[in-house]
CSV table of C-alpha atoms and ligand atoms in Angstrom, one decimal:
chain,number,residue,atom,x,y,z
A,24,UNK,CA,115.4,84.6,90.5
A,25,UNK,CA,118.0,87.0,88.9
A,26,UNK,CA,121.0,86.2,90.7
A,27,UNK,CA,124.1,88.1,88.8
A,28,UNK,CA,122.2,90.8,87.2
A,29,UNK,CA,124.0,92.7,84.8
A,30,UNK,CA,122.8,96.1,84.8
A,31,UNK,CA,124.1,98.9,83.7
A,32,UNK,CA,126.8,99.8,86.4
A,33,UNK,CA,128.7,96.8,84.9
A,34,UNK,CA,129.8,98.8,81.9
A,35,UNK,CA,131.2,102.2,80.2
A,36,UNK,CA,129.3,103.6,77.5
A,37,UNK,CA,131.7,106.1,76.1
A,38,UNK,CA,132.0,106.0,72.9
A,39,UNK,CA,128.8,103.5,72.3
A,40,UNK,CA,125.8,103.3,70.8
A,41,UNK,CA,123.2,102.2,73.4
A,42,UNK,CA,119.5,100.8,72.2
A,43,UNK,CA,117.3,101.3,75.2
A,44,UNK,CA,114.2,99.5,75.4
A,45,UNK,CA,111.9,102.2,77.7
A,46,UNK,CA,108.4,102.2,79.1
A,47,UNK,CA,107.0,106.0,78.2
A,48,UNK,CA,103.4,104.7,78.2
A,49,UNK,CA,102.1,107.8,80.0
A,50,UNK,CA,98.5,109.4,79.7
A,51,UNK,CA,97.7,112.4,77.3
A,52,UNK,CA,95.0,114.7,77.2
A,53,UNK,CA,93.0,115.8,74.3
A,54,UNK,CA,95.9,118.0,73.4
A,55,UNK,CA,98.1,115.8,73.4
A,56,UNK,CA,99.8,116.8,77.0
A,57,UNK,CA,101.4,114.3,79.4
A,58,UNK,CA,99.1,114.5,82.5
A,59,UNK,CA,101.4,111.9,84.6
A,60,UNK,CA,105.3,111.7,84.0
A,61,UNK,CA,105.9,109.3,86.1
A,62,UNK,CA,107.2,106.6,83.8
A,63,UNK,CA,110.0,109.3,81.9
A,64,UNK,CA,110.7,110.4,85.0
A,65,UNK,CA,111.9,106.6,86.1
A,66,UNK,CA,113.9,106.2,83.3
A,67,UNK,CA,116.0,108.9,83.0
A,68,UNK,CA,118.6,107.9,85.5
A,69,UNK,CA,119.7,105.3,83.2
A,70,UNK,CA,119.6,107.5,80.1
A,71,UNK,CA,121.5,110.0,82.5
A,72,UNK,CA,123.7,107.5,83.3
A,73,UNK,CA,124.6,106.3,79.6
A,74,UNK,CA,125.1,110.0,78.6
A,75,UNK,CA,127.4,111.0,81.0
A,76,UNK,CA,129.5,108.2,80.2
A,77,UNK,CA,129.3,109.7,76.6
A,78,UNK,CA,127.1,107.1,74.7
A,79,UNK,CA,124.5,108.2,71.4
A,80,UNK,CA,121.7,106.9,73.2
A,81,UNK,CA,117.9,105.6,70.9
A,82,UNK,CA,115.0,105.2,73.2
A,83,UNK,CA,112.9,103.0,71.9
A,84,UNK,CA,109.0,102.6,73.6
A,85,UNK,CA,104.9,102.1,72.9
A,86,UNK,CA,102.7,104.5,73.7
A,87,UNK,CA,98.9,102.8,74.3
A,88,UNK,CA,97.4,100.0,72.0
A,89,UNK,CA,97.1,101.4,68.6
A,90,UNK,CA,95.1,99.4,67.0
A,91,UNK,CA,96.6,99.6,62.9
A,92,UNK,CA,99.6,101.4,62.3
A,93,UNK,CA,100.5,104.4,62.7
A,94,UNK,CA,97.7,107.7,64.5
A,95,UNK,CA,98.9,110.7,65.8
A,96,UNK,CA,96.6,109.6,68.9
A,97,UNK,CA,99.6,107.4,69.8
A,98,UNK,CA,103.1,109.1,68.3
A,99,UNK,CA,105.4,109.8,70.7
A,100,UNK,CA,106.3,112.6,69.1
A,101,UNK,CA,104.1,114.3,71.3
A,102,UNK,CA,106.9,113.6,74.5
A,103,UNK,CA,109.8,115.1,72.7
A,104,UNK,CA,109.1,119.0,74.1
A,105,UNK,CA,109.1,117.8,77.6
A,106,UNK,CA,111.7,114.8,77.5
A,107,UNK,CA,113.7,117.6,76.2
A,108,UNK,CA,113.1,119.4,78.9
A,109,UNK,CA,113.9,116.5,81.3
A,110,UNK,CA,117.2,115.8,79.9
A,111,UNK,CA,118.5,119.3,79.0
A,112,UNK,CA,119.2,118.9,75.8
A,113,UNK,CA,117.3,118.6,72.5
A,114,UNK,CA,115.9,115.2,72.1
A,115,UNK,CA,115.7,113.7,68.4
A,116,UNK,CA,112.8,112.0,66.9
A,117,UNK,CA,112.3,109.8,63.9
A,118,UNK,CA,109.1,109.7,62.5
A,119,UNK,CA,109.5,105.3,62.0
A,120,UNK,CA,110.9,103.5,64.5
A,121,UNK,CA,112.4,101.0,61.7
A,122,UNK,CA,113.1,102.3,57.9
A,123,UNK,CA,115.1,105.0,56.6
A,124,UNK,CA,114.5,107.9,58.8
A,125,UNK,CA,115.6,106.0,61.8
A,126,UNK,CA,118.4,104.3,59.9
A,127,UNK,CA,119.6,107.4,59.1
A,128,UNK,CA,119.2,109.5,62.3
A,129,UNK,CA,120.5,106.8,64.3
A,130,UNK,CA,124.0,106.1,61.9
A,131,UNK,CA,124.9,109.8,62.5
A,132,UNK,CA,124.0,110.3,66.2
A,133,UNK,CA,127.1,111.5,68.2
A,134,UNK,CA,127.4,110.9,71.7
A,135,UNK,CA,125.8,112.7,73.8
A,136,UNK,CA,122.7,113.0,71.4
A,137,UNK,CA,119.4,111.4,72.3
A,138,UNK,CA,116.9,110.1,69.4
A,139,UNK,CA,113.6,108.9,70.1
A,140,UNK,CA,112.4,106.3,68.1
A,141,UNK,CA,108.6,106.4,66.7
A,142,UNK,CA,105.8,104.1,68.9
A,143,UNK,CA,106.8,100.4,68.1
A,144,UNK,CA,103.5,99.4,68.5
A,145,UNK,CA,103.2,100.8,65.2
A,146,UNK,CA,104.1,97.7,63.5
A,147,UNK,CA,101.9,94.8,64.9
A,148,UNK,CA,105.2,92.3,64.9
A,149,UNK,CA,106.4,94.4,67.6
A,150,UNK,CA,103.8,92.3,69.8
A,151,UNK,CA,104.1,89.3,68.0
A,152,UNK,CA,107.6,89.0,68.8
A,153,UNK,CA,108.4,89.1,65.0
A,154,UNK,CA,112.3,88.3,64.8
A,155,UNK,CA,113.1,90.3,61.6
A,156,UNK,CA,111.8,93.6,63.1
A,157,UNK,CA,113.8,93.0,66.2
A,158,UNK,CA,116.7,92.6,64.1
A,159,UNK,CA,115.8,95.9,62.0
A,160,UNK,CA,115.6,97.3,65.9
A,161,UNK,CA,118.8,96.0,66.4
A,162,UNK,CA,120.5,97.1,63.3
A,163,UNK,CA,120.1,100.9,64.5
A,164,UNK,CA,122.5,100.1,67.2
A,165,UNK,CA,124.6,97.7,65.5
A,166,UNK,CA,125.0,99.2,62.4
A,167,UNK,CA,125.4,97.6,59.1
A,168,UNK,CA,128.2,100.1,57.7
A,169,UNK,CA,130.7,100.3,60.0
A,170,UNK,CA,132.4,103.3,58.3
A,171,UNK,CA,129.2,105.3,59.9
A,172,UNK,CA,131.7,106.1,63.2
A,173,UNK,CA,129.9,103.1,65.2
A,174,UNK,CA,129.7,99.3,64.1
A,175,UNK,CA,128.5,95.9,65.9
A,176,UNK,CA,131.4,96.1,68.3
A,177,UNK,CA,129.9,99.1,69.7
A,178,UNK,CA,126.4,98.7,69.9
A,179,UNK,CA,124.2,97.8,73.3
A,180,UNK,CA,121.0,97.1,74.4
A,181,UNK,CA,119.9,97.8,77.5
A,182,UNK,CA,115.8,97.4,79.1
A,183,UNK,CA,114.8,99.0,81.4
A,184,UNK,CA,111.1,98.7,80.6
A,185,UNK,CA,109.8,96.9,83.2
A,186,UNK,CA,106.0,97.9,82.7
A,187,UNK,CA,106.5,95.4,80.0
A,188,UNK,CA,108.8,92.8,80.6
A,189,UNK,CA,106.0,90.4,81.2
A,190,UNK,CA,105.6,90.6,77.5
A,191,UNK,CA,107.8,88.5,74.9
A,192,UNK,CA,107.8,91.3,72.3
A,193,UNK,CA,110.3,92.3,69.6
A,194,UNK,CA,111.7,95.0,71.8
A,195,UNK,CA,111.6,93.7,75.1
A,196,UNK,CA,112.5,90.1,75.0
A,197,UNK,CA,113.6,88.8,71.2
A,198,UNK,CA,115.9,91.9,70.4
A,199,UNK,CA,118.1,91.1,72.9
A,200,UNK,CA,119.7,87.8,71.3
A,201,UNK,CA,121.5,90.1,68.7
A,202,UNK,CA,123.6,91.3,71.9
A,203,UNK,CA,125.4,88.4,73.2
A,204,UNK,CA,127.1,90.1,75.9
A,205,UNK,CA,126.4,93.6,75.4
A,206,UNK,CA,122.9,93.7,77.2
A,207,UNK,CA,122.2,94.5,80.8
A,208,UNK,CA,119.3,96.0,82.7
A,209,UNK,CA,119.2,99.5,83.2
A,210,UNK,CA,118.4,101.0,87.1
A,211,UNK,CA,114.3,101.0,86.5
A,212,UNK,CA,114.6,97.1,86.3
A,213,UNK,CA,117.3,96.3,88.4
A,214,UNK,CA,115.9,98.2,91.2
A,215,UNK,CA,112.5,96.5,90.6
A,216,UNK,CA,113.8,92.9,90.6
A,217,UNK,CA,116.0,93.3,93.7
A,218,UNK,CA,112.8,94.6,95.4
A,219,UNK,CA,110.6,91.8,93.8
A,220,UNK,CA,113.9,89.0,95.1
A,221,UNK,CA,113.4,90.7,98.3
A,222,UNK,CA,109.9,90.0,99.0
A,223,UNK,CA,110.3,86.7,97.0
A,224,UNK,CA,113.2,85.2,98.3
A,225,UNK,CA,115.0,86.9,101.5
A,226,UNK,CA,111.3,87.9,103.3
A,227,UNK,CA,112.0,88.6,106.9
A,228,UNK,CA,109.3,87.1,108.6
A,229,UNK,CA,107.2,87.1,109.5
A,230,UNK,CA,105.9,88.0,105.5
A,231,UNK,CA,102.5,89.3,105.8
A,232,UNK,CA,101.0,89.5,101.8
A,233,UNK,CA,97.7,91.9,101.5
A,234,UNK,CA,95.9,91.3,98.7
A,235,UNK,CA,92.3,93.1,97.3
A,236,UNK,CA,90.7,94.3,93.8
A,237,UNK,CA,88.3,92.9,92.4
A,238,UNK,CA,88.5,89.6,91.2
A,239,UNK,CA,89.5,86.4,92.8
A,240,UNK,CA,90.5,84.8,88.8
A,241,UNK,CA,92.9,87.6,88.7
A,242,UNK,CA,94.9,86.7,91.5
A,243,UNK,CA,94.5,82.5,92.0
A,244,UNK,CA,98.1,82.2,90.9
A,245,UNK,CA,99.8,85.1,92.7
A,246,UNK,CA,97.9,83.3,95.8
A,247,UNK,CA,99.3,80.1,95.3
A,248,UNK,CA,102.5,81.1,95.1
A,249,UNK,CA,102.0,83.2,98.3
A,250,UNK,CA,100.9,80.1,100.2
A,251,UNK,CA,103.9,78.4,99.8
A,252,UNK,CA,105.8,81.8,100.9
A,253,UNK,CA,103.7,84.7,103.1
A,254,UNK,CA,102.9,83.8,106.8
A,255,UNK,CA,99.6,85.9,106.7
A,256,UNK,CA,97.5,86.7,103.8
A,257,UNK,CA,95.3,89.4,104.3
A,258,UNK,CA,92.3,89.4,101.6
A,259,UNK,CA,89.8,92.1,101.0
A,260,UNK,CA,88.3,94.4,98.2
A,261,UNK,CA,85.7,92.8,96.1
A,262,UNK,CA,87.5,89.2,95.8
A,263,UNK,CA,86.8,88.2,99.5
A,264,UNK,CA,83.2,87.7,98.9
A,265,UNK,CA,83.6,84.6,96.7
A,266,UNK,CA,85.7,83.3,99.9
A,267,UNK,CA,82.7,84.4,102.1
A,268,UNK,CA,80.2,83.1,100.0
A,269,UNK,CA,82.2,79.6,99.4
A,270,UNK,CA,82.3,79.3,103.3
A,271,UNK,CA,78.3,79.4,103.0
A,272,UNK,CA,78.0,83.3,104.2
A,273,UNK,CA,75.2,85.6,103.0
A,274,UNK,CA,76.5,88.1,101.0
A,275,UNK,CA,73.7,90.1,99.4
A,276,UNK,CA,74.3,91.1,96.0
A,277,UNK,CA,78.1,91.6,96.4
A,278,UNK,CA,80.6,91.3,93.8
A,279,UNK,CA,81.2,87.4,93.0
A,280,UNK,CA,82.7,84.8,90.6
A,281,UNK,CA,80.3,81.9,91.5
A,282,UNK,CA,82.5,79.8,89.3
A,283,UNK,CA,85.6,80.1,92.0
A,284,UNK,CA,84.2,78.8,94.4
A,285,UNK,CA,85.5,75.3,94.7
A,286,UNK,CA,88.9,77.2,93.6
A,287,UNK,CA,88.6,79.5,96.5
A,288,UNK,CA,87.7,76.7,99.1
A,289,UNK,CA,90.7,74.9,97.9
A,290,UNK,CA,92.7,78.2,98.6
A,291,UNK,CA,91.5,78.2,102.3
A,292,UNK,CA,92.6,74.5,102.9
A,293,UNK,CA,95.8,74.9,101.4
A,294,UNK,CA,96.9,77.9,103.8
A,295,UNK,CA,95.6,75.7,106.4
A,296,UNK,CA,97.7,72.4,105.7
A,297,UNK,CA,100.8,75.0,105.4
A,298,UNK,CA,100.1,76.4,108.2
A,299,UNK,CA,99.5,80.2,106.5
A,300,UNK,CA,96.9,82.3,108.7
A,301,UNK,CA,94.6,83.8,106.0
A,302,UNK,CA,92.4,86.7,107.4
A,303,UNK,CA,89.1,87.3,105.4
A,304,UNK,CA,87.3,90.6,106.3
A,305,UNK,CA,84.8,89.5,109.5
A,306,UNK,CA,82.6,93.1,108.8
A,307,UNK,CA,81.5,94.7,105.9
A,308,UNK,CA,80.2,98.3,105.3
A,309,UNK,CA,77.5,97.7,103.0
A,310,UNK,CA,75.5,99.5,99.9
A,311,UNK,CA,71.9,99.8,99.1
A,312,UNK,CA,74.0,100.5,95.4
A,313,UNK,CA,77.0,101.2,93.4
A,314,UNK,CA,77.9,104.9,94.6
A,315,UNK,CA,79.4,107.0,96.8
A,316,UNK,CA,75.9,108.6,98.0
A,317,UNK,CA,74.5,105.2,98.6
A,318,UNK,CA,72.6,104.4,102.0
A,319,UNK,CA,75.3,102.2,104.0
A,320,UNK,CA,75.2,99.8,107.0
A,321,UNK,CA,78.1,98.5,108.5
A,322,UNK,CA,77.2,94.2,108.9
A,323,UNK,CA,79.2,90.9,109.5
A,324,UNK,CA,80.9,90.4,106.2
A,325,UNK,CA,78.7,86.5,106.2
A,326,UNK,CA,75.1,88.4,106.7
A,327,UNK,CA,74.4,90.9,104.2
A,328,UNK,CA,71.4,91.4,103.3
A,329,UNK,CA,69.9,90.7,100.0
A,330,UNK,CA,69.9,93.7,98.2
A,331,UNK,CA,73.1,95.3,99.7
A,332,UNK,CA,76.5,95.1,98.5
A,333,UNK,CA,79.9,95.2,100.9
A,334,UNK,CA,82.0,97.8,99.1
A,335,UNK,CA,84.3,98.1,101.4
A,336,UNK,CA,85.4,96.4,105.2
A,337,UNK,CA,84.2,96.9,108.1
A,338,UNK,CA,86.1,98.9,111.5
A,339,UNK,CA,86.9,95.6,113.2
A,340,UNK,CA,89.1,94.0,110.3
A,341,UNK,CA,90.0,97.2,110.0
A,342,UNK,CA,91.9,97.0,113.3
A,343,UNK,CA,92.9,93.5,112.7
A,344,UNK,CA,94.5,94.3,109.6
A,345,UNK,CA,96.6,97.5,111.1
A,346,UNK,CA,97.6,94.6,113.9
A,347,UNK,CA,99.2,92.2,111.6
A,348,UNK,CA,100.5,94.9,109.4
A,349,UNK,CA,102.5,95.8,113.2
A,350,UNK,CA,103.5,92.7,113.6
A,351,UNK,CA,104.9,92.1,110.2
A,352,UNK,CA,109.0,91.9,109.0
A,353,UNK,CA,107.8,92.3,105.2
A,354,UNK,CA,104.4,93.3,103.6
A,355,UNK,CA,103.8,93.0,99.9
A,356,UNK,CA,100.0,94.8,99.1
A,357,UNK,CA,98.4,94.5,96.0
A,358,UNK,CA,95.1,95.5,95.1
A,359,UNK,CA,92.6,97.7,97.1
A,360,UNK,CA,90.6,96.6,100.0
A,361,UNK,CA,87.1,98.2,99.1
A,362,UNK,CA,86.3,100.8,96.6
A,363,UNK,CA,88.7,103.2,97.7
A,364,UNK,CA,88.0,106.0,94.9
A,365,UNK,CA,84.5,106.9,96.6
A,366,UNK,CA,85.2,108.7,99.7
A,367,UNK,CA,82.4,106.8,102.0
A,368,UNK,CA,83.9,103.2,101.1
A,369,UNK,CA,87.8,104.3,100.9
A,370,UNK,CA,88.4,103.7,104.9
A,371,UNK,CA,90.0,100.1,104.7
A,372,UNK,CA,92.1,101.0,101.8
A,373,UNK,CA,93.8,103.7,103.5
A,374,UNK,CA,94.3,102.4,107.1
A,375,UNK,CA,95.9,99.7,105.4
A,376,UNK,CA,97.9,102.2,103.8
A,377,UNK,CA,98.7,104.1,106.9
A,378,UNK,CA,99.6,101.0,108.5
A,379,UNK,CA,101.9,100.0,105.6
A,380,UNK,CA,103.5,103.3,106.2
A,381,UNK,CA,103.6,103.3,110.2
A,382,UNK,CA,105.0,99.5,109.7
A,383,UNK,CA,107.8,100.9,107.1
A,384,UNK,CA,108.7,103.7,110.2
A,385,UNK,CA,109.8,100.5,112.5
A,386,UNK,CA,111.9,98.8,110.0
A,387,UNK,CA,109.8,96.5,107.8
A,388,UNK,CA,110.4,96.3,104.3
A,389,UNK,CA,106.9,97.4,102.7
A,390,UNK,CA,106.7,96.6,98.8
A,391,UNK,CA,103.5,98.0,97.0
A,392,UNK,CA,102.8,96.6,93.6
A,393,UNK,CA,99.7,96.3,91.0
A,394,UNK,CA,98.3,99.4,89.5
A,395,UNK,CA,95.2,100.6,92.3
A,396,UNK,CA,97.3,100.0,95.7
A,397,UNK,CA,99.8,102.0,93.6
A,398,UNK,CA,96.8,104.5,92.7
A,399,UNK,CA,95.8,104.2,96.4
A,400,UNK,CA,99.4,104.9,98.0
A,401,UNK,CA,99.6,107.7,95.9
A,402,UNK,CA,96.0,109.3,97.0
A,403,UNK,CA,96.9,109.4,100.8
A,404,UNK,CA,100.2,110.9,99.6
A,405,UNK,CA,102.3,108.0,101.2
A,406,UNK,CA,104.3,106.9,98.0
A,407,UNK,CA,107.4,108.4,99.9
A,408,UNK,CA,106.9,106.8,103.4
A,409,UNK,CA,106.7,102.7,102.2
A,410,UNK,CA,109.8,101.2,100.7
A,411,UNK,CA,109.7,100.4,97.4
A,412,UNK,CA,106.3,101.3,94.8
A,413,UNK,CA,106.6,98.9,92.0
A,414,UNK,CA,106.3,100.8,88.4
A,415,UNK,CA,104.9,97.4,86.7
A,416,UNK,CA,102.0,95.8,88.0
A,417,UNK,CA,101.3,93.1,86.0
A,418,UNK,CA,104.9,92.5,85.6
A,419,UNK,CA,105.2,92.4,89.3
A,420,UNK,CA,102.2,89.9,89.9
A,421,UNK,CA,103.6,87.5,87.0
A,422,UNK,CA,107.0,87.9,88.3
A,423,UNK,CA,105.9,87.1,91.7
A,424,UNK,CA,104.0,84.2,89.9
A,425,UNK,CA,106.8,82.9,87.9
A,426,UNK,CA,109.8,83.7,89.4
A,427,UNK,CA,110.8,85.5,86.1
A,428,UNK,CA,109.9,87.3,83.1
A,429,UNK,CA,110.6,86.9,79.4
A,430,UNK,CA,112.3,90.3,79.9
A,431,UNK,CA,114.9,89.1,82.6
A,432,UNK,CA,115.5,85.5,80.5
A,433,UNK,CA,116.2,87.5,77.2
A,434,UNK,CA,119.1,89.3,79.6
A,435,UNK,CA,120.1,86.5,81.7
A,436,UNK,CA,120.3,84.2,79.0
B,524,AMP,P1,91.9,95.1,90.5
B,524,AMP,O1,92.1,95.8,89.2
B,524,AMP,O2,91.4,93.7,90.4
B,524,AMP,O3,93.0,95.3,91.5
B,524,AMP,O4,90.6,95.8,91.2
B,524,AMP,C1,90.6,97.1,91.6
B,524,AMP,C2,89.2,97.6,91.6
B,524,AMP,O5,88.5,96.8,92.5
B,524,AMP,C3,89.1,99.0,92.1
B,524,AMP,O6,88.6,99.8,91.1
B,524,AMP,C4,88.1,98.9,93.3
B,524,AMP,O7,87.1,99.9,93.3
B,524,AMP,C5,87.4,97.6,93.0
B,524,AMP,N1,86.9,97.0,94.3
B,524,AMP,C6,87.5,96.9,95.5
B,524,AMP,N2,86.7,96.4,96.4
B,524,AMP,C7,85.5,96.2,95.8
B,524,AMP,C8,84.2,95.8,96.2
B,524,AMP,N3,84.0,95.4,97.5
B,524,AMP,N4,83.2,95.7,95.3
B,524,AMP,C9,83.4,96.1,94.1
B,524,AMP,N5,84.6,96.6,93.6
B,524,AMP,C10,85.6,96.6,94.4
């Protein structure tokens, strides 16, 4: 639980050089264009912020999972035109995001001036945590020469990342030790974990939690952690039918993990011995396959026949969703309830969604995390009308899970 955060409200920049640890992990096309902006956009408040307060600010991010060193699949040299753009002002890129041309560009940047640092994923001791390239990292902020116009005293390092502050990396969690007290969060992650505390810790009740996708493995320990927490879990998408099948239904040839069973079983009593209502889809429309042109019958989620597959729920739960969705104080929704990107199965996915939204109308606080709801949200055009849609998906889950993140404890600490 982050408490005190310090973010980066809690200092002036003038005059300092600010490291800032940033999540621009956005799609390209084959030319190299940026089909979704959504992750620069939520960063450059902060960068806004730190330049108007007149610090040299290096942005520091990965782009995708190169796989050995450096490609020009995944520079990020390929964002300057438009973060340009974004900021107003010519952004500045080193070709290394360690070495001499980023020594160098980042010793004479004034303030005011923006330099983007080359993908760290670059180097594989980025993701290994390695604690000599975090220091190299650190050393563009800190200096080593403090005739350069900027030394130790002045440098900061601020993440705002939180896409990736699940991760223990160089940049995200290790760098942050060479900062005793000159690191905060910028707004990305503040907002984020004061939305994650909210759900987590001050949940007006009661706290409904809807979760769907695919697989019950994925989501065991966000569910445990629910139990002790949510009032009502609402499960759907593909994970319900290991519940369904684990209760003894018929559930055709449906997705399942055969090996959860026992694990989802134990689920179901838990929630019942603490007094958590789970609600398990009781209809199902069903497939004769895998495609949005299938033939489809609507059945009780337990009697499926063999041969058909429930891709997404049925009209009754449905309505009982949208009921305890009405009835709920806070609502945290993570994963889809049915296949939701083929039109003919995408019905209990969005009413959820348009309940979330209605719900959000009448006062409750409506958090949507984990990358498909977000995908879904967006598709009915209703990012706007819930209130808060997390950024970080995984980070979310494993913050839920947790109660932190290597990213928060490298600040905190
Ligand atoms: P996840 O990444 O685990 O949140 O899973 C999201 C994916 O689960 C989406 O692509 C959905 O299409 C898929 N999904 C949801 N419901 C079902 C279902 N009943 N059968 C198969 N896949 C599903």
């Amino acid at each position: 639980m982050v408490l005190h955060m310090q973010t980066i409200d809690n200092f002036n920049f003038s005059g300092k050089k600010a490291l800032i640890r940033v999540d621009f992990n956005v799609p390209l096309d084959a030319s190299f264009s940026i089909t979704d902006d959504t992750r620069i956009r939520a960063a450059l408040p902060s960068i806004n912020k730190l330049l108007a307060d007149g610090a040299a600010v290096i942005l520091m991010s990965h782009l995708g999972r190169p796989k050995e060193g450096p490609s020009e699949k995944y520079s990020l040299k390929h964002l300057v035109p438009h973060l340009s753009a974004l900021l107003g002002r010519p952004v500045l890129f080193a070709d290394d995001c360690i070495g001499d041309s980023a020594k160098k560009m980042s010793a004479g940047l004034k303030a005011g001036e923006v330099l983007l640092l080359e993908n760290l994923r670059f180097y594989k001791e980025e993701e290994k945590g390695d604690e000599g390239f975090a220091k190299k990292l650190a050393e563009l902020a800190l200096g080593n020469n403090p005739s350069q116009g900027f030394n130790s005293s002045q440098g900061f390092y601020i993440n705002d990342a939180f896409g990736t502050a699940h991760r223990a990396h160089a940049s995200t969690a290790v760098i942050a030790k060479f900062f005793p007290g000159k690191k905060c969060f910028g707004y990305l992650m503040s907002s984020e974990l004061s939305n994650a505390d909210k759900v987590l810790h001050k949940a007006e009740r009661p706290f409904t939690a809807i979760l769907g996708g695919a697989k019950v493995s994925d989501k065991i320990l966000i569910l445990e952690q629910l139990i002790g927490k949510a009032d009502n879990i609402i499960i759907g998408g593909g994970m319900a039918f290991t519940f369904i099948k684990a209760k003894g239904g018929k559930i055709g040839s449906s997705l399942v993990e055969s090996d959860r069973l026992d694990t989802a079983l134990k689920i179901l009593e838990d929630a019942k011995k603490r007094g958590v209502s789970i609600y398990l889809p009781v209809d199902v429309e069903a497939a004769d396959r895998f495609a949005n042109d299938a033939n489809k019958k609507c059945c009780a989620i337990d009697a499926i026949p063999e041969g058909w597959m429930g891709l997404d729920i049925g009209p009754v739960s449905e309505k009982i969703n949208e009921g305890v969705i009405l009835k709920s104080k806070t609502v945290l929704w993570n994963g889809p309830l049915g296949v939701f990107e083929m039109s003919n199965f995408e019905s209990g996915t969005k009413s959820a969604a348009l309940a979330i939204a209605k719900a959000t109308k009448s006062g409750t606080y409506t958090l949507i995390g984990g990358g498909d709801s977000v995908a879904a949200i967006n598709k009915y055009n209703l990012a706007g009308q819930v209130s808060y849609v997390s950024t970080g998906g995984g980070a979310l889950l494993e913050y839920i899970e947790s109660g932190t993140l290597p990213g928060v404890e490298a600040i905190n600490s």
